[in-house]
Amino acid sequence: MIINLSKYRIGTFLLLGLSIAAAKLHADGPLAIQGAKIIPIVGEPIAVGTILIRDGKIEAVGKDVVIPGEAKVIDATGKVVMPGFVDAHNAGAMTSANERNELVPFLSVVDSIDPVSPFFDECRRNGITSSAVVPGNSTLIGGQAAIVKTAGQYVNDMLLKREAGLKISLRPASGNRMSQLAKLRKELDKAKKAIENEAKGEKPDSPAEPKKEGDEPAKPTEKPEGGADEPKDDNATGQPEGSGDAASQAAGLEALKKAIKGEQPVYIYCETGMDVTAAIQLISDYGFKPIFVLGPSCYKAADLLAKRNETVILDPSLVFWETNPRTREDKKIIVPQLYRAAKVPFLFQTEGFGARTSLGSSFFWFQAATAVKYGMPEKEALEALTIAPAKRIGIEKLVGSIEVGKDADLLILTGEPLNISTWVDQTIIDGKVVYERSKDEKIKRLLSPVAE
Amino acid sequence: MPNTAFPNRTSNFFAALLVLLSSIAFGQDKDQPISHVLIRAKHIYSPGCVWGEKGEVFISGGKIKYVGPSINIEGPLTVLEVDSLMPGIVDAYSSIGLSGGSSEVSREITPEFDTYSAIDWSSRDFVEAVGEGITTVQVIPATESVFSGLACIVKSAGELKQRSITNSGNAVLAVCSDPTSRNRARSRPDGVYVRQPTNRMGVVWIIRSSFNRIRSGGKVEGADPTASSIMKEILDGKRKSLAVSRTDYDIRSALDLGDEFGFQPTIYGGDEVYRIIDEFKKRKGKVVYTALARSASTNRGNEGTALRWNVPGKLLEADVPFCLAGDALLDQARFAVRFGLTPEQSLAAITLRPAEMLGLSDRIGSIAAEKDADLVAFNGDPLQPTSGISWTMVDGKIYGNDKSKQ
């Protein structure tokens, strides 16, 4: 009895300790943002309203929200509040966008995310609060994406979704398009066959089935040292490139099976219009759920994409010129206008790390403003920065709009979102202020350049 | 403001009616030069005009004849209604249309090479420039040789014989490390890739020794006499020169050489001018600033190059004459507003300021009577990224954004 009692006591202490820890996690208490114009994205804008945040979630939004006495209040009079931007496709968070090996379905970007990298500083500075981290386009099967919030000390604090999509590129990383597609089909066939065998009750012919941890899917992070960096000499043994060992081969197969079963989408990069045709054929042959990531000239296949009725992700380069090689006729290609005409809904990407085609293309708001310049209604453009990408990557229940019960991922802007003079004044993620312009030393240095 | 080409005292209403009738009667083909045009703008944004006020501009024979809040006019003319109107953009640093290589590789001193004779007039560059609202450009040779050549100033569209708008182009000096970039280690010593200078000391030495030779009555070795005479013109103050210099020490060298030989080169590039801004002001420097075209990306290193965001603000504060130039000039002006300039200052930095730098402010750079009819019409505030260009006018002729065939 006594022993039991003491056990019970220990239990209570433990519980108490846990609840203290939980309370500490939300020690900030409720937070209210007052006096701002609210653009909730879902629902009509509120000219002057209040947002109440508790435990990282939006508790109330409206004109006459009562602010509890204990709430910390941010006075945002004259400012504009909108949901944080959602980036549906970006490799910037990774230390390098692609593995040298082009066939690495077993890899996960989670292993490559550095939470303190300047990329995330820039995200918070520019209003991006959620980001799908997807391997780059220079690959065949480039690994698995993850969705993160853009603030946190460790990757696990930031993760919204692991295994958020498999990256496939139809632009040959090496060789030509024929071999790219042949290699891709070979891998997809293997996975398809494995699924069929399983359905027949046969044992999968993969050498080592990965461990299952409840619902948690196989973690491709268990790859042994050097696995991905093995030289590409394993073709001789008939094994797929880059899967030099049994464990990563199995994990890769598992990832592909999940994609074919529709348990995780496939980010499929098409560089040109002909790649779109190939992608559509692959989708019909293997049945995966695609997320189209499009190169600049894919507009030529806009009619095919229109039939699919899916939101596509556009290349960062939204406006460019083409010269017809035969007639020498110059033509200005306005990508958002062409997709709107074809009734293909789209999302934007930004350019980073120097590969810009225009001054503003590293900023989401500027990309949206460019689309508005060429005829997109502002409301739709703002949706394409928030709720539309959230839906596309399957996190719309958590983020993408200012609605009661959603994560408090908010931007306090100094003015209207697409105005050239508007800055992100504060960024809030999960109810916590993670960026304040008044404390941003980098911006201060940039705006008053002096010799140091 | 009853300033009219055909003085008339009829009421505004009657005039408007006449205008309407006449524009129907004399409905003009857009591809034909329009002789008389009246533009009614809800907002005019131009140096010298009340910022953003409603206004009307009367154009005749490719020139702006009258500008005012309202113009009472009668006669056969075309009326254009626009939301916003600004002067044509002037890009002082461009390589537009320059074909067949832009730097001489066999010699360092080629001041007589002129860009004008190497322009491909049917280049897409011009179509793009017009589409971006650029109406005048200074075409500058690349800076891989020390005396790179002569710049020329041309309109971005129009009849060929009217395209050039100066007789005397700026002489281009590369006071920077660019000329050393041609040299390749380990190539044959007699090959074209091994030349002087192989370092930046040599760049300065070539400029100094050539000017010394000319000053003492000598000639440029192995070159046409024109080369020597152009260099003499620089020394005699008869020809303007520009120095492409980006780092603080290059800018200093350019000014030092100018002092030594009695000329004042305008600095083109000027990335690091903010580091020596007080000295630059004291030495009466002028800068055509091109670094903004490269610095809006925020993912670059957080120091060094990225420090350039509000250099225009610094230049303005120090009262140093400057303009913006280079790629995406309209967007540069927009970002300059974001980074600290007022809209007025920023718009001037791509119109009147570059016109002044080029010594052409009596012809271009603002919407004013007797200036060239170089105008850009927008469907909203020109400095907002959501506003698009409706059309660009060069010398009174309209080039639509969509059908910009010239």
Short mmCIF file of N, CA and C in Angstrom, two decimals, chain A residues 126 350-352 356 358-364 366-367, chain B residues 296-299:
data_model
loop_
_atom_site.label_atom_id
_atom_site.label_comp_id
_atom_site.label_asym_id
_atom_site.label_seq_id
_atom_site.Cartn_x
_atom_site.Cartn_y
_atom_site.Cartn_z
N ASN A 126 9.76 38.32 -44.66
CA ASN A 126 8.91 38.55 -45.83
C ASN A 126 7.53 37.92 -45.71
N THR A 350 8.92 31.93 -55.48
CA THR A 350 9.87 33.04 -55.47
C THR A 350 11.24 32.50 -55.84
N GLU A 351 12.08 33.44 -56.23
CA GLU A 351 13.45 33.07 -56.55
C GLU A 351 14.34 33.53 -55.42
N GLY A 352 15.31 32.73 -55.13
CA GLY A 352 16.26 33.15 -54.10
C GLY A 352 17.66 32.88 -54.56
N ARG A 356 17.69 35.45 -59.89
CA ARG A 356 16.50 36.23 -60.17
C ARG A 356 16.37 36.57 -61.65
N SER A 358 13.91 39.06 -62.27
CA SER A 358 13.51 40.46 -62.15
C SER A 358 13.77 40.90 -60.72
N LEU A 359 13.67 42.22 -60.52
CA LEU A 359 14.01 42.78 -59.21
C LEU A 359 13.16 42.23 -58.09
N GLY A 360 11.88 42.05 -58.36
CA GLY A 360 10.98 41.73 -57.25
C GLY A 360 10.67 40.27 -57.07
N SER A 361 11.20 39.42 -57.96
CA SER A 361 10.72 38.04 -57.95
C SER A 361 11.18 37.22 -56.75
N SER A 362 11.96 37.84 -55.85
CA SER A 362 12.27 37.10 -54.62
C SER A 362 11.22 37.36 -53.54
N PHE A 363 10.21 38.16 -53.87
CA PHE A 363 9.18 38.47 -52.88
C PHE A 363 7.81 37.94 -53.33
N PHE A 364 7.15 37.23 -52.43
CA PHE A 364 5.83 36.70 -52.74
C PHE A 364 4.82 37.80 -53.10
N PHE A 366 5.33 40.59 -54.35
CA PHE A 366 5.61 41.19 -55.65
C PHE A 366 5.11 40.29 -56.78
N GLN A 367 5.28 38.97 -56.60
CA GLN A 367 4.77 38.03 -57.60
C GLN A 367 3.25 38.20 -57.74
N ALA B 296 18.00 43.83 -54.87
CA ALA B 296 16.75 43.68 -54.13
C ALA B 296 16.55 42.28 -53.58
N SER B 297 17.28 41.33 -54.11
CA SER B 297 17.17 39.97 -53.59
C SER B 297 17.66 39.96 -52.15
N THR B 298 16.87 39.40 -51.29
CA THR B 298 17.20 39.48 -49.87
C THR B 298 17.91 38.23 -49.38
N ASN B 299 18.00 37.23 -50.22
CA ASN B 299 18.61 35.99 -49.76
C ASN B 299 20.12 35.99 -49.89
#
